[in-house]
Amino acid sequence: MANVVVIGAQWGDEGKGKITDLLSKSADVVVRYQGGVNAGHTVVVQGKTFKLHLIPSGILYPATECIIGCGTVIDPKVLIQELDQLESLNVSAKNLLISETAHVTMPYHRLIDQASEDRRGNHKIGTTKRGIGPTYADKSERIGIRVIDLMDTEGLRKQLRWTVEYKNVILEKLYNLPPLDPDAVIEEYLGYADRLRPHVVDSSLRIAQAVRQKRNILFEGAQGTLLDLDHGTYPYVTSSNPVAGGACIGAGVGPTIIDRVIGVAKAYTTRVGEGPFPTELEDEMGELLCKRGAEFGTTTGRKRRCGWFDSVIGRYAVRINGLDCLAITKLDVLDALEEIKVCVAYEIDGQRCDDLPTNARQFARCRPVYETLPGWKRSTSDCRTLDDLPPQALDYLKFLAELMEVPIAIVSLGASRDQTIIVEDPIHGPKRALLYDKGSQQAGVRG
């Protein structure tokens, strides 16, 4: 039995959906612990593509229980659309459970998010405009609507009538937008409540029961470490805590039940939205990575900014999350390259910097210090073991392991489930982990 947290080790979009889907095969319970519909996970199974925003990727396994935890914010309209999508693809959602204390994204949240981001002009954050930040803000202000409130018809009518009128003042006076009709909002959300009611539970209690039963639990984060509200590249961050520590709060469990933490990172780096990006490639190479990696957001369709692998943010992710191992995704995107660069440090005002600056202005001045490795000029998409990889590809992975000082447990070589090398199963224990050997100062393979 093992309870494992899966987190993004970069700026999100690392391929967590596929890795969670893979690990869900060994999990009894999968818990989504933060974020909202600003997250997008794409999973390809037997030629079918599933795009999920709220429902945990483990839903594709009929026996796996999937829980949307209290740390998430739920847009019921989008959630119901996902349920309909799964039904149309003959996937049962009977094992989906929703925390009764998760907060609900309302129409005024979306409107305020869109208007606020537009008003920022050159100072925009780059949000998805899906209402996530305002939903978390209402949670902190203690005026939010929770799933349990949706289930209380009369209570919801009273609470929403006051809240909509309160938000209308903001919409009209601050943003010059037309007011919402309280009755229309109430009736719309009562309809959502009827559809979701069978799935609503005390999620913390349900997870505690799974722990007592010694079931394997997988905690799934959205976004990535560098987008964490407290530990990311503020202010260009999300409104919740994607880091491993957020799993305990967002699921309602104590830290002593967590056995392992696996970080997911691309073999290069991408970022969506605004903010500094030291290794960004604004040239033909960046376009090539974007094209080969199909780097467009699952949620918004926005083009992702692409750059070389950044080991500075990687080491930061290892430290902040206490990573036990890594999953490296999209290695195949690099197949066509003659040579590959890796950022091993930064230079700030002529001084070398090996660690991520917490000062946003300093970070904006960071310039990457690169080391260059030879490419392999061979397809890796059909490789299924480490021995199948070209020597240069294996050397590249070893170099990343050396820089990060953490084992690589999984290597992904495409979107499909079977395009994966599982070096070590993080749930069922070590088999053969790619590891940095500190003693010899060389990356090695532990047999």
PDB file of N, CA and C in Angstrom, residues 38-118:
ATOM      1  N   ASN A  38      -9.571  25.741 -14.659  1.00  0.00           N
ATOM      2  CA  ASN A  38      -8.376  26.313 -15.305  1.00  0.00           C
ATOM      3  C   ASN A  38      -7.334  25.242 -15.563  1.00  0.00           C
ATOM      4  N   ALA A  39      -7.578  24.016 -15.073  1.00  0.00           N
ATOM      5  CA  ALA A  39      -6.684  22.890 -15.343  1.00  0.00           C
ATOM      6  C   ALA A  39      -7.233  22.078 -16.511  1.00  0.00           C
ATOM      7  N   GLY A  40      -6.343  21.492 -17.287  1.00  0.00           N
ATOM      8  CA  GLY A  40      -6.775  20.635 -18.377  1.00  0.00           C
ATOM      9  C   GLY A  40      -5.873  19.424 -18.503  1.00  0.00           C
ATOM     10  N   HIS A  41      -6.455  18.243 -18.413  1.00  0.00           N
ATOM     11  CA  HIS A  41      -5.693  17.009 -18.552  1.00  0.00           C
ATOM     12  C   HIS A  41      -6.187  16.251 -19.773  1.00  0.00           C
ATOM     13  N   THR A  42      -5.272  15.930 -20.668  1.00  0.00           N
ATOM     14  CA  THR A  42      -5.618  15.161 -21.858  1.00  0.00           C
ATOM     15  C   THR A  42      -5.046  13.758 -21.747  1.00  0.00           C
ATOM     16  N   VAL A  43      -5.908  12.758 -21.918  1.00  0.00           N
ATOM     17  CA  VAL A  43      -5.492  11.358 -21.848  1.00  0.00           C
ATOM     18  C   VAL A  43      -5.958  10.661 -23.117  1.00  0.00           C
ATOM     19  N   VAL A  44      -5.056   9.908 -23.761  1.00  0.00           N
ATOM     20  CA  VAL A  44      -5.395   9.161 -24.970  1.00  0.00           C
ATOM     21  C   VAL A  44      -5.353   7.673 -24.651  1.00  0.00           C
ATOM     22  N   VAL A  45      -6.495   6.998 -24.826  1.00  0.00           N
ATOM     23  CA  VAL A  45      -6.605   5.569 -24.533  1.00  0.00           C
ATOM     24  C   VAL A  45      -7.245   4.871 -25.723  1.00  0.00           C
ATOM     25  N   GLN A  46      -6.514   3.937 -26.310  1.00  0.00           N
ATOM     26  CA  GLN A  46      -7.007   3.155 -27.445  1.00  0.00           C
ATOM     27  C   GLN A  46      -7.599   4.055 -28.535  1.00  0.00           C
ATOM     28  N   GLY A  47      -6.874   5.123 -28.836  1.00  0.00           N
ATOM     29  CA  GLY A  47      -7.289   6.016 -29.901  1.00  0.00           C
ATOM     30  C   GLY A  47      -8.338   7.037 -29.513  1.00  0.00           C
ATOM     31  N   LYS A  48      -8.893   6.942 -28.306  1.00  0.00           N
ATOM     32  CA  LYS A  48      -9.885   7.900 -27.838  1.00  0.00           C
ATOM     33  C   LYS A  48      -9.201   8.974 -26.993  1.00  0.00           C
ATOM     34  N   THR A  49      -9.553  10.224 -27.236  1.00  0.00           N
ATOM     35  CA  THR A  49      -8.972  11.338 -26.489  1.00  0.00           C
ATOM     36  C   THR A  49      -9.974  11.856 -25.470  1.00  0.00           C
ATOM     37  N   PHE A  50      -9.550  11.903 -24.215  1.00  0.00           N
ATOM     38  CA  PHE A  50     -10.376  12.403 -23.127  1.00  0.00           C
ATOM     39  C   PHE A  50      -9.763  13.702 -22.614  1.00  0.00           C
ATOM     40  N   LYS A  51     -10.558  14.774 -22.615  1.00  0.00           N
ATOM     41  CA  LYS A  51     -10.094  16.057 -22.102  1.00  0.00           C
ATOM     42  C   LYS A  51     -10.874  16.368 -20.828  1.00  0.00           C
ATOM     43  N   LEU A  52     -10.154  16.341 -19.717  1.00  0.00           N
ATOM     44  CA  LEU A  52     -10.776  16.499 -18.408  1.00  0.00           C
ATOM     45  C   LEU A  52     -10.258  17.760 -17.730  1.00  0.00           C
ATOM     46  N   HIS A  53     -11.142  18.445 -17.032  1.00  0.00           N
ATOM     47  CA  HIS A  53     -10.771  19.667 -16.320  1.00  0.00           C
ATOM     48  C   HIS A  53     -10.943  19.521 -14.812  1.00  0.00           C
ATOM     49  N   LEU A  54     -11.971  18.806 -14.405  1.00  0.00           N
ATOM     50  CA  LEU A  54     -12.253  18.633 -12.989  1.00  0.00           C
ATOM     51  C   LEU A  54     -12.212  17.169 -12.541  1.00  0.00           C
ATOM     52  N   ILE A  55     -12.707  16.292 -13.381  1.00  0.00           N
ATOM     53  CA  ILE A  55     -12.790  14.880 -13.001  1.00  0.00           C
ATOM     54  C   ILE A  55     -11.391  14.260 -13.029  1.00  0.00           C
ATOM     55  N   PRO A  56     -10.988  13.568 -11.964  1.00  0.00           N
ATOM     56  CA  PRO A  56      -9.660  12.943 -11.941  1.00  0.00           C
ATOM     57  C   PRO A  56      -9.478  11.949 -13.086  1.00  0.00           C
ATOM     58  N   SER A  57      -8.246  11.864 -13.573  1.00  0.00           N
ATOM     59  CA  SER A  57      -7.945  10.998 -14.718  1.00  0.00           C
ATOM     60  C   SER A  57      -8.246   9.536 -14.422  1.00  0.00           C
ATOM     61  N   GLY A  58      -8.252   9.164 -13.161  1.00  0.00           N
ATOM     62  CA  GLY A  58      -8.516   7.768 -12.786  1.00  0.00           C
ATOM     63  C   GLY A  58      -9.904   7.284 -13.136  1.00  0.00           C
ATOM     64  N   ILE A  59     -10.788   8.181 -13.582  1.00  0.00           N
ATOM     65  CA  ILE A  59     -12.159   7.793 -13.916  1.00  0.00           C
ATOM     66  C   ILE A  59     -12.188   6.784 -15.062  1.00  0.00           C
ATOM     67  N   LEU A  60     -11.098   6.702 -15.815  1.00  0.00           N
ATOM     68  CA  LEU A  60     -11.070   5.787 -16.964  1.00  0.00           C
ATOM     69  C   LEU A  60     -10.856   4.341 -16.540  1.00  0.00           C
ATOM     70  N   TYR A  61     -10.616   4.097 -15.256  1.00  0.00           N
ATOM     71  CA  TYR A  61     -10.534   2.739 -14.711  1.00  0.00           C
ATOM     72  C   TYR A  61     -11.811   2.458 -13.938  1.00  0.00           C
ATOM     73  N   PRO A  62     -12.612   1.481 -14.356  1.00  0.00           N
ATOM     74  CA  PRO A  62     -13.941   1.260 -13.777  1.00  0.00           C
ATOM     75  C   PRO A  62     -13.938   1.000 -12.269  1.00  0.00           C
ATOM     76  N   ALA A  63     -12.867   0.407 -11.742  1.00  0.00           N
ATOM     77  CA  ALA A  63     -12.855   0.053 -10.326  1.00  0.00           C
ATOM     78  C   ALA A  63     -12.263   1.138  -9.431  1.00  0.00           C
ATOM     79  N   THR A  64     -11.771   2.215 -10.032  1.00  0.00           N
ATOM     80  CA  THR A  64     -11.094   3.259  -9.260  1.00  0.00           C
ATOM     81  C   THR A  64     -12.088   4.303  -8.773  1.00  0.00           C
ATOM     82  N   GLU A  65     -12.031   4.592  -7.480  1.00  0.00           N
ATOM     83  CA  GLU A  65     -12.877   5.631  -6.906  1.00  0.00           C
ATOM     84  C   GLU A  65     -12.211   6.985  -7.112  1.00  0.00           C
ATOM     85  N   CYS A  66     -12.942   7.950  -7.654  1.00  0.00           N
ATOM     86  CA  CYS A  66     -12.387   9.264  -7.960  1.00  0.00           C
ATOM     87  C   CYS A  66     -13.091  10.327  -7.132  1.00  0.00           C
ATOM     88  N   ILE A  67     -12.291  11.142  -6.432  1.00  0.00           N
ATOM     89  CA  ILE A  67     -12.836  12.141  -5.516  1.00  0.00           C
ATOM     90  C   ILE A  67     -12.347  13.531  -5.910  1.00  0.00           C
ATOM     91  N   ILE A  68     -13.287  14.457  -6.043  1.00  0.00           N
ATOM     92  CA  ILE A  68     -12.937  15.869  -6.200  1.00  0.00           C
ATOM     93  C   ILE A  68     -12.934  16.462  -4.801  1.00  0.00           C
ATOM     94  N   GLY A  69     -11.746  16.814  -4.296  1.00  0.00           N
ATOM     95  CA  GLY A  69     -11.581  17.203  -2.906  1.00  0.00           C
ATOM     96  C   GLY A  69     -12.049  18.613  -2.601  1.00  0.00           C
ATOM     97  N   CYS A  70     -12.041  18.927  -1.294  1.00  0.00           N
ATOM     98  CA  CYS A  70     -12.565  20.214  -0.831  1.00  0.00           C
ATOM     99  C   CYS A  70     -11.699  21.388  -1.249  1.00  0.00           C
ATOM    100  N   GLY A  71     -10.440  21.153  -1.638  1.00  0.00           N
ATOM    101  CA  GLY A  71      -9.559  22.238  -2.054  1.00  0.00           C
ATOM    102  C   GLY A  71      -9.775  22.694  -3.476  1.00  0.00           C
ATOM    103  N   THR A  72     -10.595  21.990  -4.218  1.00  0.00           N
ATOM    104  CA  THR A  72     -10.908  22.399  -5.590  1.00  0.00           C
ATOM    105  C   THR A  72     -12.020  23.438  -5.586  1.00  0.00           C
ATOM    106  N   VAL A  73     -12.170  24.130  -6.690  1.00  0.00           N
ATOM    107  CA  VAL A  73     -13.348  24.974  -6.902  1.00  0.00           C
ATOM    108  C   VAL A  73     -14.050  24.430  -8.138  1.00  0.00           C
ATOM    109  N   ILE A  74     -15.338  24.244  -8.034  1.00  0.00           N
ATOM    110  CA  ILE A  74     -16.087  23.472  -9.033  1.00  0.00           C
ATOM    111  C   ILE A  74     -17.053  24.354  -9.803  1.00  0.00           C
ATOM    112  N   ASP A  75     -16.912  24.342 -11.119  1.00  0.00           N
ATOM    113  CA  ASP A  75     -17.901  24.963 -11.997  1.00  0.00           C
ATOM    114  C   ASP A  75     -18.863  23.848 -12.401  1.00  0.00           C
ATOM    115  N   PRO A  76     -20.068  23.807 -11.817  1.00  0.00           N
ATOM    116  CA  PRO A  76     -20.959  22.667 -12.055  1.00  0.00           C
ATOM    117  C   PRO A  76     -21.369  22.507 -13.509  1.00  0.00           C
ATOM    118  N   LYS A  77     -21.448  23.610 -14.237  1.00  0.00           N
ATOM    119  CA  LYS A  77     -21.809  23.505 -15.650  1.00  0.00           C
ATOM    120  C   LYS A  77     -20.754  22.725 -16.418  1.00  0.00           C
ATOM    121  N   VAL A  78     -19.485  23.037 -16.179  1.00  0.00           N
ATOM    122  CA  VAL A  78     -18.389  22.330 -16.854  1.00  0.00           C
ATOM    123  C   VAL A  78     -18.315  20.884 -16.376  1.00  0.00           C
ATOM    124  N   LEU A  79     -18.514  20.674 -15.080  1.00  0.00           N
ATOM    125  CA  LEU A  79     -18.465  19.314 -14.548  1.00  0.00           C
ATOM    126  C   LEU A  79     -19.525  18.431 -15.194  1.00  0.00           C
ATOM    127  N   ILE A  80     -20.712  18.963 -15.374  1.00  0.00           N
ATOM    128  CA  ILE A  80     -21.787  18.185 -16.007  1.00  0.00           C
ATOM    129  C   ILE A  80     -21.458  17.929 -17.476  1.00  0.00           C
ATOM    130  N   GLN A  81     -20.826  18.892 -18.132  1.00  0.00           N
ATOM    131  CA  GLN A  81     -20.395  18.667 -19.519  1.00  0.00           C
ATOM    132  C   GLN A  81     -19.387  17.520 -19.591  1.00  0.00           C
ATOM    133  N   GLU A  82     -18.494  17.437 -18.599  1.00  0.00           N
ATOM    134  CA  GLU A  82     -17.527  16.341 -18.565  1.00  0.00           C
ATOM    135  C   GLU A  82     -18.225  15.005 -18.327  1.00  0.00           C
ATOM    136  N   LEU A  83     -19.211  15.007 -17.460  1.00  0.00           N
ATOM    137  CA  LEU A  83     -19.982  13.780 -17.220  1.00  0.00           C
ATOM    138  C   LEU A  83     -20.671  13.323 -18.499  1.00  0.00           C
ATOM    139  N   ASP A  84     -21.227  14.280 -19.238  1.00  0.00           N
ATOM    140  CA  ASP A  84     -21.884  13.946 -20.509  1.00  0.00           C
ATOM    141  C   ASP A  84     -20.878  13.421 -21.525  1.00  0.00           C
ATOM    142  N   GLN A  85     -19.672  14.017 -21.546  1.00  0.00           N
ATOM    143  CA  GLN A  85     -18.626  13.558 -22.461  1.00  0.00           C
ATOM    144  C   GLN A  85     -18.256  12.102 -22.168  1.00  0.00           C
ATOM    145  N   LEU A  86     -18.074  11.802 -20.893  1.00  0.00           N
ATOM    146  CA  LEU A  86     -17.716  10.440 -20.519  1.00  0.00           C
ATOM    147  C   LEU A  86     -18.820   9.459 -20.895  1.00  0.00           C
ATOM    148  N   GLU A  87     -20.046   9.867 -20.654  1.00  0.00           N
ATOM    149  CA  GLU A  87     -21.176   9.002 -20.989  1.00  0.00           C
ATOM    150  C   GLU A  87     -21.233   8.730 -22.486  1.00  0.00           C
ATOM    151  N   SER A  88     -20.942   9.767 -23.292  1.00  0.00           N
ATOM    152  CA  SER A  88     -20.976   9.597 -24.751  1.00  0.00           C
ATOM    153  C   SER A  88     -19.879   8.663 -25.238  1.00  0.00           C
ATOM    154  N   LEU A  89     -18.809   8.517 -24.433  1.00  0.00           N
ATOM    155  CA  LEU A  89     -17.697   7.625 -24.782  1.00  0.00           C
ATOM    156  C   LEU A  89     -17.775   6.311 -24.018  1.00  0.00           C
ATOM    157  N   ASN A  90     -18.957   6.038 -23.449  1.00  0.00           N
ATOM    158  CA  ASN A  90     -19.227   4.790 -22.730  1.00  0.00           C
ATOM    159  C   ASN A  90     -18.314   4.577 -21.530  1.00  0.00           C
ATOM    160  N   VAL A  91     -18.003   5.665 -20.827  1.00  0.00           N
ATOM    161  CA  VAL A  91     -17.219   5.579 -19.588  1.00  0.00           C
ATOM    162  C   VAL A  91     -18.145   5.908 -18.422  1.00  0.00           C
ATOM    163  N   SER A  92     -18.223   5.008 -17.462  1.00  0.00           N
ATOM    164  CA  SER A  92     -19.099   5.212 -16.317  1.00  0.00           C
ATOM    165  C   SER A  92     -18.490   6.198 -15.325  1.00  0.00           C
ATOM    166  N   ALA A  93     -19.345   7.057 -14.768  1.00  0.00           N
ATOM    167  CA  ALA A  93     -18.897   7.997 -13.740  1.00  0.00           C
ATOM    168  C   ALA A  93     -19.530   7.658 -12.387  1.00  0.00           C
ATOM    169  N   LYS A  94     -19.942   6.421 -12.219  1.00  0.00           N
ATOM    170  CA  LYS A  94     -20.608   6.035 -10.964  1.00  0.00           C
ATOM    171  C   LYS A  94     -19.668   6.124  -9.764  1.00  0.00           C
ATOM    172  N   ASN A  95     -18.359   6.033 -10.020  1.00  0.00           N
ATOM    173  CA  ASN A  95     -17.389   6.087  -8.927  1.00  0.00           C
ATOM    174  C   ASN A  95     -16.868   7.498  -8.665  1.00  0.00           C
ATOM    175  N   LEU A  96     -17.494   8.511  -9.268  1.00  0.00           N
ATOM    176  CA  LEU A  96     -17.081   9.886  -9.019  1.00  0.00           C
ATOM    177  C   LEU A  96     -17.768  10.414  -7.761  1.00  0.00           C
ATOM    178  N   LEU A  97     -16.961  10.971  -6.860  1.00  0.00           N
ATOM    179  CA  LEU A  97     -17.475  11.562  -5.629  1.00  0.00           C
ATOM    180  C   LEU A  97     -17.015  13.014  -5.548  1.00  0.00           C
ATOM    181  N   ILE A  98     -17.869  13.877  -5.015  1.00  0.00           N
ATOM    182  CA  ILE A  98     -17.604  15.318  -4.954  1.00  0.00           C
ATOM    183  C   ILE A  98     -17.667  15.770  -3.502  1.00  0.00           C
ATOM    184  N   SER A  99     -16.652  16.496  -3.074  1.00  0.00           N
ATOM    185  CA  SER A  99     -16.638  16.994  -1.711  1.00  0.00           C
ATOM    186  C   SER A  99     -17.767  17.991  -1.479  1.00  0.00           C
ATOM    187  N   GLU A 100     -18.499  17.783  -0.398  1.00  0.00           N
ATOM    188  CA  GLU A 100     -19.591  18.700  -0.088  1.00  0.00           C
ATOM    189  C   GLU A 100     -19.093  20.064   0.375  1.00  0.00           C
ATOM    190  N   THR A 101     -17.802  20.153   0.743  1.00  0.00           N
ATOM    191  CA  THR A 101     -17.263  21.438   1.198  1.00  0.00           C
ATOM    192  C   THR A 101     -16.406  22.138   0.146  1.00  0.00           C
ATOM    193  N   ALA A 102     -16.372  21.609  -1.077  1.00  0.00           N
ATOM    194  CA  ALA A 102     -15.694  22.317  -2.171  1.00  0.00           C
ATOM    195  C   ALA A 102     -16.507  23.546  -2.549  1.00  0.00           C
ATOM    196  N   HIS A 103     -15.827  24.617  -2.949  1.00  0.00           N
ATOM    197  CA  HIS A 103     -16.513  25.849  -3.324  1.00  0.00           C
ATOM    198  C   HIS A 103     -16.920  25.824  -4.798  1.00  0.00           C
ATOM    199  N   VAL A 104     -17.943  26.600  -5.101  1.00  0.00           N
ATOM    200  CA  VAL A 104     -18.577  26.576  -6.421  1.00  0.00           C
ATOM    201  C   VAL A 104     -18.290  27.879  -7.171  1.00  0.00           C
ATOM    202  N   THR A 105     -17.885  27.751  -8.416  1.00  0.00           N
ATOM    203  CA  THR A 105     -17.692  28.910  -9.294  1.00  0.00           C
ATOM    204  C   THR A 105     -19.050  29.340  -9.840  1.00  0.00           C
ATOM    205  N   MET A 106     -19.357  30.626  -9.662  1.00  0.00           N
ATOM    206  CA  MET A 106     -20.646  31.180 -10.055  1.00  0.00           C
ATOM    207  C   MET A 106     -20.476  32.088 -11.283  1.00  0.00           C
ATOM    208  N   PRO A 107     -21.585  32.476 -11.934  1.00  0.00           N
ATOM    209  CA  PRO A 107     -21.482  33.347 -13.119  1.00  0.00           C
ATOM    210  C   PRO A 107     -20.766  34.665 -12.846  1.00  0.00           C
ATOM    211  N   TYR A 108     -20.993  35.255 -11.660  1.00  0.00           N
ATOM    212  CA  TYR A 108     -20.337  36.525 -11.356  1.00  0.00           C
ATOM    213  C   TYR A 108     -18.834  36.365 -11.191  1.00  0.00           C
ATOM    214  N   HIS A 109     -18.381  35.173 -10.794  1.00  0.00           N
ATOM    215  CA  HIS A 109     -16.937  34.932 -10.708  1.00  0.00           C
ATOM    216  C   HIS A 109     -16.292  35.030 -12.087  1.00  0.00           C
ATOM    217  N   ARG A 110     -16.926  34.424 -13.078  1.00  0.00           N
ATOM    218  CA  ARG A 110     -16.383  34.465 -14.434  1.00  0.00           C
ATOM    219  C   ARG A 110     -16.379  35.890 -14.983  1.00  0.00           C
ATOM    220  N   LEU A 111     -17.473  36.607 -14.768  1.00  0.00           N
ATOM    221  CA  LEU A 111     -17.567  37.972 -15.285  1.00  0.00           C
ATOM    222  C   LEU A 111     -16.518  38.888 -14.647  1.00  0.00           C
ATOM    223  N   ILE A 112     -16.353  38.757 -13.341  1.00  0.00           N
ATOM    224  CA  ILE A 112     -15.375  39.599 -12.643  1.00  0.00           C
ATOM    225  C   ILE A 112     -13.954  39.228 -13.077  1.00  0.00           C
ATOM    226  N   ASP A 113     -13.685  37.953 -13.258  1.00  0.00           N
ATOM    227  CA  ASP A 113     -12.361  37.506 -13.691  1.00  0.00           C
ATOM    228  C   ASP A 113     -12.019  38.097 -15.064  1.00  0.00           C
ATOM    229  N   GLN A 114     -12.965  38.010 -15.991  1.00  0.00           N
ATOM    230  CA  GLN A 114     -12.743  38.527 -17.336  1.00  0.00           C
ATOM    231  C   GLN A 114     -12.544  40.047 -17.325  1.00  0.00           C
ATOM    232  N   ALA A 115     -13.409  40.748 -16.598  1.00  0.00           N
ATOM    233  CA  ALA A 115     -13.337  42.209 -16.570  1.00  0.00           C
ATOM    234  C   ALA A 115     -12.068  42.688 -15.871  1.00  0.00           C
ATOM    235  N   SER A 116     -11.699  42.008 -14.785  1.00  0.00           N
ATOM    236  CA  SER A 116     -10.497  42.393 -14.038  1.00  0.00           C
ATOM    237  C   SER A 116      -9.243  42.189 -14.871  1.00  0.00           C
ATOM    238  N   GLU A 117      -9.159  41.055 -15.567  1.00  0.00           N
ATOM    239  CA  GLU A 117      -7.984  40.776 -16.392  1.00  0.00           C
ATOM    240  C   GLU A 117      -7.888  41.759 -17.546  1.00  0.00           C
ATOM    241  N   ASP A 118      -9.017  42.084 -18.156  1.00  0.00           N
ATOM    242  CA  ASP A 118      -9.007  43.041 -19.261  1.00  0.00           C
ATOM    243  C   ASP A 118      -8.576  44.429 -18.786  1.00  0.00           C
TER     244      ASP A 118
END
